[in-house]
Tab-separated table of C-alpha atoms and ligand atoms in Angstrom:
chain	number	residue	atom	x	y	z
A	1	MET	CA	0.000	0.000	0.000
A	2	TYR	CA	1.340	3.376	-0.931
A	3	ARG	CA	0.217	6.608	0.685
A	4	TYR	CA	-1.013	9.852	-0.909
A	5	ALA	CA	-1.055	13.072	1.144
A	6	LYS	CA	-2.062	16.607	0.216
A	7	PRO	CA	-1.298	18.761	3.271
A	8	THR	CA	-2.617	22.319	3.479
A	9	SER	CA	0.033	23.675	5.845
A	10	LEU	CA	3.794	23.823	5.380
A	11	ASN	CA	4.349	22.424	8.883
A	12	ASP	CA	2.223	19.364	8.127
A	13	ALA	CA	4.084	18.867	4.849
A	14	LEU	CA	7.482	19.084	6.541
A	15	ALA	CA	6.361	16.773	9.356
A	16	LEU	CA	5.350	14.150	6.782
A	17	LEU	CA	8.604	14.608	4.854
A	18	GLY	CA	10.575	14.093	8.063
A	19	ASN	CA	8.894	10.765	8.567
A	20	GLY	CA	8.989	8.579	5.472
A	21	ASP	CA	10.252	8.334	1.934
A	22	TRP	CA	7.904	10.616	-0.037
A	23	LYS	CA	8.005	11.595	-3.687
A	24	LEU	CA	6.986	15.233	-4.124
A	25	LEU	CA	4.372	16.180	-6.702
A	26	ALA	CA	3.902	19.748	-7.992
A	27	GLY	CA	2.569	20.323	-11.533
A	28	GLY	CA	3.304	16.699	-12.447
A	29	THR	CA	4.648	17.552	-15.915
A	30	ASP	CA	7.983	15.838	-15.218
A	31	PHE	CA	6.682	13.525	-12.478
A	32	TYR	CA	4.176	11.584	-14.625
A	33	PRO	CA	6.235	11.298	-17.855
A	34	ALA	CA	9.137	9.964	-15.733
A	35	LEU	CA	6.976	7.013	-14.657
A	36	GLY	CA	6.629	5.828	-18.251
A	37	SER	CA	4.483	2.717	-18.262
A	38	LYS	CA	5.563	1.690	-14.753
A	39	PRO	CA	3.048	1.840	-11.911
A	40	LEU	CA	3.621	4.359	-9.138
A	41	ARG	CA	5.467	2.590	-6.309
A	42	GLN	CA	6.159	5.327	-3.796
A	43	ASP	CA	4.302	7.444	-1.276
A	44	VAL	CA	3.273	10.709	-2.937
A	45	LEU	CA	3.246	14.068	-1.181
A	46	ASP	CA	1.209	16.467	-3.281
A	47	ILE	CA	2.176	20.100	-2.543
A	48	ASN	CA	-0.772	21.586	-4.425
A	49	GLY	CA	-2.629	22.262	-1.147
A	50	LEU	CA	0.119	24.650	0.037
A	51	ASP	CA	-1.460	27.926	-1.124
A	52	ASP	CA	1.156	30.105	0.610
A	53	LEU	CA	3.859	28.754	-1.690
A	54	ARG	CA	2.335	30.240	-4.833
A	55	GLY	CA	3.251	33.701	-6.132
A	56	ILE	CA	6.035	36.251	-6.158
A	57	SER	CA	6.799	38.490	-3.184
A	58	THR	CA	9.455	41.006	-2.229
A	59	THR	CA	11.456	41.406	0.981
A	60	ASP	CA	14.147	43.980	1.870
A	61	SER	CA	16.880	41.705	0.547
A	62	HIS	CA	15.334	39.685	-2.296
A	63	MET	CA	12.416	38.753	-4.503
A	64	LEU	CA	10.921	35.356	-3.738
A	65	ILE	CA	9.305	33.048	-6.295
A	66	GLY	CA	7.213	30.566	-4.309
A	67	ALA	CA	7.660	26.880	-5.064
A	68	ARG	CA	4.173	26.503	-6.548
A	69	THR	CA	4.577	29.436	-8.946
A	70	THR	CA	3.891	28.250	-12.480
A	71	TRP	CA	5.380	29.405	-15.759
A	72	THR	CA	2.063	31.131	-16.539
A	73	ASP	CA	2.290	33.001	-13.216
A	74	ILE	CA	5.750	34.241	-14.270
A	75	LEU	CA	4.380	35.418	-17.609
A	76	ARG	CA	1.477	37.251	-15.992
A	77	ALA	CA	3.509	38.938	-13.231
A	78	GLU	CA	4.728	42.541	-13.400
A	79	LEU	CA	8.477	42.131	-13.111
A	80	PRO	CA	11.502	44.336	-13.826
A	81	SER	CA	13.252	43.961	-17.169
A	82	SER	CA	15.993	41.872	-15.539
A	83	PHE	CA	13.325	39.109	-15.528
A	84	ASP	CA	12.590	39.382	-19.266
A	85	GLY	CA	14.920	36.425	-19.908
A	86	LEU	CA	12.973	34.305	-17.417
A	87	LYS	CA	9.708	35.351	-19.075
A	88	GLN	CA	11.056	34.478	-22.517
A	89	ALA	CA	12.081	31.060	-21.135
A	90	ALA	CA	8.574	30.652	-19.654
A	91	ARG	CA	7.077	31.082	-23.136
A	92	GLU	CA	9.346	28.304	-24.419
A	93	VAL	CA	8.529	25.647	-21.794
A	94	GLY	CA	6.402	23.057	-23.605
A	95	SER	CA	2.990	24.403	-24.566
A	96	VAL	CA	0.572	26.776	-22.837
A	97	GLN	CA	-0.996	23.766	-21.075
A	98	ILE	CA	2.410	22.728	-19.690
A	99	GLN	CA	3.166	26.341	-18.683
A	100	TYR	CA	-0.156	26.452	-16.827
A	101	CYS	CA	0.639	23.376	-14.661
A	102	GLY	CA	4.436	23.242	-14.540
A	103	THR	CA	6.270	25.114	-11.800
A	104	VAL	CA	9.615	26.891	-11.936
A	105	ALA	CA	10.720	25.003	-8.814
A	106	GLY	CA	9.776	21.643	-10.375
A	107	ASN	CA	11.950	22.520	-13.368
A	108	LEU	CA	14.936	23.048	-11.020
A	109	CYS	CA	14.276	19.956	-8.883
A	110	ASN	CA	13.981	17.743	-11.955
A	111	ALA	CA	17.537	18.887	-12.808
A	112	SER	CA	17.477	18.122	-16.524
A	113	PRO	CA	20.479	19.517	-18.438
A	114	ALA	CA	17.849	20.907	-20.849
A	115	ALA	CA	15.748	22.673	-18.173
A	116	ASP	CA	14.936	26.056	-19.709
A	117	GLY	CA	14.506	27.767	-16.344
A	118	VAL	CA	18.067	27.237	-15.164
A	119	PRO	CA	20.103	29.634	-17.378
A	120	PRO	CA	17.898	32.716	-16.740
A	121	LEU	CA	17.829	31.990	-13.014
A	122	LEU	CA	21.625	31.582	-12.969
A	123	THR	CA	21.955	35.044	-14.537
A	124	LEU	CA	19.697	36.366	-11.750
A	125	ASP	CA	22.093	34.883	-9.126
A	126	ALA	CA	19.171	32.793	-7.848
A	127	GLU	CA	19.280	30.887	-4.575
A	128	VAL	CA	16.922	28.119	-3.509
A	129	GLU	CA	15.256	28.024	-0.109
A	130	LEU	CA	15.176	24.486	1.311
A	131	ARG	CA	13.064	23.733	4.387
A	132	SER	CA	12.699	20.734	6.660
A	133	MET	CA	11.758	20.147	10.298
A	134	ARG	CA	15.486	20.729	10.967
A	135	GLY	CA	15.297	24.330	9.712
A	136	CYS	CA	15.808	26.403	6.585
A	137	ARG	CA	18.898	26.757	4.423
A	138	ALA	CA	19.572	28.747	1.252
A	139	LEU	CA	21.865	27.467	-1.476
A	140	PRO	CA	23.032	29.220	-4.647
A	141	LEU	CA	21.307	27.562	-7.603
A	142	SER	CA	24.757	26.671	-8.957
A	143	ASP	CA	25.363	24.562	-5.809
A	144	PHE	CA	21.864	23.058	-5.794
A	145	ILE	CA	21.931	21.292	-9.163
A	146	LEU	CA	24.771	18.789	-8.897
A	147	GLY	CA	24.447	16.879	-12.171
A	148	ASN	CA	22.035	15.290	-14.614
A	149	ARG	CA	18.874	14.672	-12.472
A	150	LYS	CA	20.911	15.201	-9.290
A	151	THR	CA	20.308	17.916	-6.706
A	152	ALA	CA	21.443	18.745	-3.178
A	153	LEU	CA	17.862	18.324	-1.871
A	154	ALA	CA	17.821	16.072	1.224
A	155	GLN	CA	15.101	13.422	1.559
A	156	ASP	CA	13.286	15.403	4.269
A	157	GLU	CA	13.534	18.775	2.490
A	158	LEU	CA	11.103	20.775	0.397
A	159	LEU	CA	12.189	23.546	-1.940
A	160	THR	CA	9.889	26.317	-0.735
A	161	GLY	CA	11.066	29.224	-2.868
A	162	ILE	CA	13.575	30.732	-5.260
A	163	ARG	CA	15.280	33.917	-4.045
A	164	ILE	CA	16.595	36.595	-6.369
A	165	PRO	CA	18.917	38.928	-4.432
A	166	LYS	CA	17.931	42.605	-4.883
A	167	PRO	CA	21.228	43.632	-6.597
A	168	ALA	CA	20.576	40.991	-9.280
A	169	THR	CA	17.242	42.561	-10.183
A	170	ASN	CA	19.102	45.355	-12.013
A	171	GLY	CA	19.674	45.534	-15.741
A	172	ALA	CA	17.946	43.967	-18.703
A	173	SER	CA	17.949	40.359	-19.819
A	174	ALA	CA	17.103	38.053	-22.696
A	175	PHE	CA	16.815	34.306	-23.394
A	176	LEU	CA	17.121	32.368	-26.646
A	177	LYS	CA	16.612	28.673	-27.274
A	178	LEU	CA	17.538	26.496	-30.223
A	179	GLY	CA	15.570	23.300	-30.846
A	180	ALA	CA	15.029	21.017	-33.813
A	181	ARG	CA	11.797	22.929	-34.475
A	182	ARG	CA	10.398	26.251	-33.297
A	183	TYR	CA	7.876	25.115	-30.663
A	184	LEU	CA	7.310	22.367	-28.073
A	185	VAL	CA	10.822	21.065	-28.258
A	186	ILE	CA	13.738	20.097	-26.019
A	187	SER	CA	16.639	22.542	-26.274
A	188	ILE	CA	19.775	21.736	-28.262
A	189	ALA	CA	21.251	24.817	-26.633
A	190	MET	CA	19.797	27.803	-24.784
A	191	VAL	CA	21.322	30.998	-23.486
A	192	ALA	CA	20.326	33.682	-21.003
A	193	ALA	CA	22.100	36.995	-20.510
A	194	ARG	CA	21.600	39.911	-18.102
A	195	LEU	CA	23.432	43.175	-18.689
A	196	VAL	CA	23.829	46.243	-16.498
A	197	ALA	CA	25.253	49.307	-18.231
A	198	ASP	CA	26.288	52.844	-17.311
A	199	GLU	CA	26.483	55.540	-19.962
A	200	GLY	CA	26.349	52.969	-22.729
A	201	LYS	CA	29.087	50.702	-21.350
A	202	ILE	CA	28.761	47.337	-19.639
A	203	ARG	CA	29.096	47.586	-15.843
A	204	SER	CA	28.312	43.915	-15.199
A	205	ALA	CA	27.272	40.942	-17.295
A	206	ALA	CA	25.852	37.527	-16.480
A	207	VAL	CA	25.691	34.906	-19.239
A	208	ALA	CA	24.571	31.277	-18.817
A	209	VAL	CA	24.301	28.401	-21.291
A	210	GLY	CA	22.163	25.276	-20.903
A	211	SER	CA	22.062	21.906	-22.705
A	212	CYS	CA	25.801	22.108	-23.402
A	213	SER	CA	26.989	20.476	-20.146
A	214	ALA	CA	25.440	18.250	-17.487
A	215	VAL	CA	24.472	21.391	-15.562
A	216	ALA	CA	23.911	24.816	-17.160
A	217	GLN	CA	27.006	26.998	-16.764
A	218	ARG	CA	27.788	30.686	-16.308
A	219	LEU	CA	30.460	31.902	-18.750
A	220	SER	CA	32.622	33.796	-16.261
A	221	THR	CA	35.564	34.424	-18.644
A	222	LEU	CA	33.277	36.042	-21.211
A	223	GLU	CA	31.407	37.942	-18.481
A	224	HIS	CA	34.687	39.600	-17.406
A	225	ALA	CA	35.671	40.313	-21.022
A	226	LEU	CA	32.378	42.171	-21.583
A	227	ILE	CA	32.925	44.710	-18.783
A	228	GLY	CA	33.609	48.181	-20.192
A	229	LEU	CA	32.524	47.321	-23.750
A	230	PRO	CA	29.962	49.583	-25.400
A	231	LEU	CA	26.431	48.207	-25.799
A	232	GLY	CA	26.013	46.907	-29.348
A	233	PRO	CA	27.997	44.825	-31.843
A	234	ALA	CA	31.173	44.769	-29.696
A	235	LEU	CA	29.382	42.353	-27.340
A	236	ALA	CA	28.588	39.931	-30.154
A	237	GLU	CA	32.180	40.157	-31.384
A	238	ALA	CA	33.462	39.288	-27.886
A	239	ALA	CA	31.106	36.287	-27.810
A	240	MET	CA	32.258	35.057	-31.228
A	241	ALA	CA	35.885	35.260	-30.033
A	242	ALA	CA	35.242	33.520	-26.676
A	243	LYS	CA	36.603	30.016	-26.049
A	244	LEU	CA	33.580	28.853	-24.017
A	245	ASP	CA	35.813	26.517	-21.985
A	246	GLU	CA	33.106	26.220	-19.332
A	247	LEU	CA	30.995	24.092	-21.722
A	248	SER	CA	31.343	20.347	-22.240
A	249	PRO	CA	28.682	19.449	-24.822
A	250	ILE	CA	27.990	15.842	-25.771
A	251	ASP	CA	26.939	14.099	-28.994
A	252	ASP	CA	23.353	12.880	-28.855
A	253	VAL	CA	20.307	12.434	-31.077
A	254	ARG	CA	19.645	16.175	-31.058
A	255	GLY	CA	23.086	17.308	-32.231
A	256	SER	CA	26.827	16.675	-32.145
A	257	ALA	CA	29.086	18.250	-29.539
A	258	ASP	CA	30.727	20.438	-32.218
A	259	TYR	CA	27.364	21.641	-33.524
A	260	ARG	CA	26.213	22.443	-29.984
A	261	ARG	CA	29.359	24.463	-29.236
A	262	GLU	CA	28.991	26.528	-32.425
A	263	ALA	CA	25.252	26.963	-31.901
A	264	ALA	CA	25.896	28.095	-28.325
A	265	ARG	CA	28.432	30.687	-29.483
A	266	GLU	CA	26.005	32.153	-32.019
A	267	LEU	CA	23.166	32.104	-29.485
A	268	VAL	CA	25.328	33.879	-26.887
A	269	ALA	CA	26.110	36.620	-29.410
A	270	ARG	CA	22.442	37.051	-30.349
A	271	THR	CA	21.257	36.949	-26.739
A	272	LEU	CA	23.728	39.669	-25.755
A	273	LEU	CA	22.420	41.876	-28.572
A	274	ALA	CA	18.848	41.170	-27.501
A	275	ALA	CA	19.676	42.096	-23.887
A	276	CYS	CA	21.203	45.438	-24.941
A	277	ASP	CA	17.723	46.979	-25.176
A	278	GLY	CA	16.989	48.521	-21.806
A	279	ALA	CA	20.382	47.660	-20.280
A	280	ASN	CA	21.431	51.300	-20.125
A	281	GLY	CA	20.342	52.932	-16.872
A	282	HIS	CA	18.181	51.144	-14.343
A	283	GLY	CA	16.660	48.695	-16.776
A	284	ASN	CA	13.134	48.899	-15.411
A	285	ALA	CA	11.394	49.461	-18.732
A	286	SER	CA	10.392	45.848	-19.223
A	287	SER	CA	9.336	44.593	-22.619
A	288	GLY	CA	7.220	42.140	-20.639
A	289	GLY	CA	9.504	39.382	-21.838
A	290	LYS	CA	8.099	39.606	-25.352
A	291	PRO	CA	10.362	37.783	-27.795
A	292	VAL	CA	12.975	40.068	-29.328
A	293	ASP	CA	13.676	40.035	-33.060
A	294	VAL	CA	17.227	38.729	-33.239
A	295	ARG	CA	17.219	37.692	-36.878
A	296	LYS	CA	20.022	40.167	-37.455
A	297	THR	CA	23.104	37.953	-37.330
A	298	ALA	CA	25.802	38.543	-34.802
A	299	ALA	CA	28.799	38.493	-37.080
B	301	FAD	C1	5.033	17.896	-23.204
B	301	FAD	C2	6.085	18.463	-22.295
B	301	FAD	C3	6.920	19.473	-22.770
B	301	FAD	C4	7.891	20.016	-21.936
B	301	FAD	N1	8.694	21.002	-22.447
B	301	FAD	C5	9.661	21.549	-21.669
B	301	FAD	C6	10.510	22.569	-22.202
B	301	FAD	O1	10.379	22.989	-23.342
B	301	FAD	N2	11.465	23.059	-21.371
B	301	FAD	C7	11.652	22.610	-20.087
B	301	FAD	O2	12.542	23.100	-19.388
B	301	FAD	N3	10.854	21.644	-19.571
B	301	FAD	C8	9.874	21.111	-20.325
B	301	FAD	N4	9.057	20.125	-19.807
B	301	FAD	C9	9.302	19.656	-18.445
B	301	FAD	C10	8.402	20.276	-17.343
B	301	FAD	O3	7.210	20.783	-17.861
B	301	FAD	C11	9.110	21.387	-16.538
B	301	FAD	O4	10.354	20.940	-16.075
B	301	FAD	C12	8.242	21.884	-15.360
B	301	FAD	O5	8.706	23.150	-14.943
B	301	FAD	C13	8.240	20.900	-14.184
B	301	FAD	O6	7.437	21.451	-13.144
B	301	FAD	P1	6.294	20.577	-12.409
B	301	FAD	O7	5.667	21.480	-11.405
B	301	FAD	O8	5.400	19.936	-13.379
B	301	FAD	O9	7.199	19.485	-11.670
B	301	FAD	P2	6.782	17.994	-11.223
B	301	FAD	O10	6.654	17.130	-12.411
B	301	FAD	O11	5.634	18.017	-10.273
B	301	FAD	O12	8.104	17.622	-10.398
B	301	FAD	C14	9.356	17.525	-11.042
B	301	FAD	C15	10.388	16.978	-10.047
B	301	FAD	O13	10.663	17.929	-9.032
B	301	FAD	C16	10.285	17.439	-7.737
B	301	FAD	N5	9.685	18.613	-7.082
B	301	FAD	C17	8.690	19.403	-7.594
B	301	FAD	N6	8.479	20.442	-6.774
B	301	FAD	C18	9.336	20.317	-5.729
B	301	FAD	C19	9.599	21.102	-4.560
B	301	FAD	N7	8.943	22.231	-4.312
B	301	FAD	N8	10.564	20.699	-3.711
B	301	FAD	C20	11.270	19.559	-3.973
B	301	FAD	N9	11.069	18.769	-5.049
B	301	FAD	C21	10.112	19.146	-5.923
B	301	FAD	C22	9.354	16.277	-7.976
B	301	FAD	O14	9.412	15.315	-6.943
B	301	FAD	C23	9.905	15.724	-9.295
B	301	FAD	O15	11.034	14.930	-9.037
B	301	FAD	C24	8.049	19.549	-20.597
B	301	FAD	C25	7.206	18.533	-20.129
B	301	FAD	C26	6.242	18.001	-20.955
B	301	FAD	C27	5.329	16.910	-20.428
């Protein structure tokens, strides 16, 4: 006999988690496909009764995306332009039905190398909030996802929210994804970039690439090289010249390692150009995450 529980308070949820081997269920859009044709053979803790975990709030030090916040919630929220990349990723996750059920937190906990939410959240310096009956800890997202389908989540822990530190809410951002077709597709490569500029020159840059390593990576060498460059084509030129040593793409059915590396380079260049809009100044004039026309080539 396997148990199913749908607690309505966080304390009850954590008490259950502290006492048993539960599988957490949020939107179910990774949970159910992962079962394949096998029957469910684990106790299921459904977090959909935890109303307090849904939505986006602000504290003195950070913005908090609750664990039950869906991709549709992200798209509908009023957010600064530094979140445009996350919104553009939200539009690319599956279909509108998947975006309506699937949560941002579920995307992180599933820890797929092709999870579209990871690169934009890395560029926002995101941290995850992990709670158990033992207490609460916060981990940088880069320390939370340890490998393909591997996270630092302990058996008795629940990811309750994603924190974006206030300083990382500055600037403007963009996200681009390459798949074998335009829509409803797993990424061959995807890139997020967030730029902060002063008087037309880059003050800080955050660039992350997914699907080209077991865990999405920030490109710290390129980020440093971008500082001081003028907004515009110089950024794309720096990207085309970058070595991208942080990436370790593999050959698979979706593309060869060489193709992925070249595609990533081109996507980085285009994403930087797309993020230039609004990066000068405070970057609060959000485009609402509407897709940017990047058909102009980088080179
Ligand atoms: C048709 C289809 C298309 C898709 N397309 C894309 C795509 O284009 N891009 C993309 O990135 N993904 C895609 N996905 C995957 C999926 O929709 C996303 O990863 C989604 O964000 C998962 O969220 P969820 O709430 O459904 O997670 P669930 O399926 O409920 O859970 C996923 C995993 O996270 C764990 N978990 C969930 N919430 C928590 C929590 N709060 N604390 C701890 N553990 C937790 C669960 O136990 C499970 O292991 C697609 C899926 C489908 C079915």
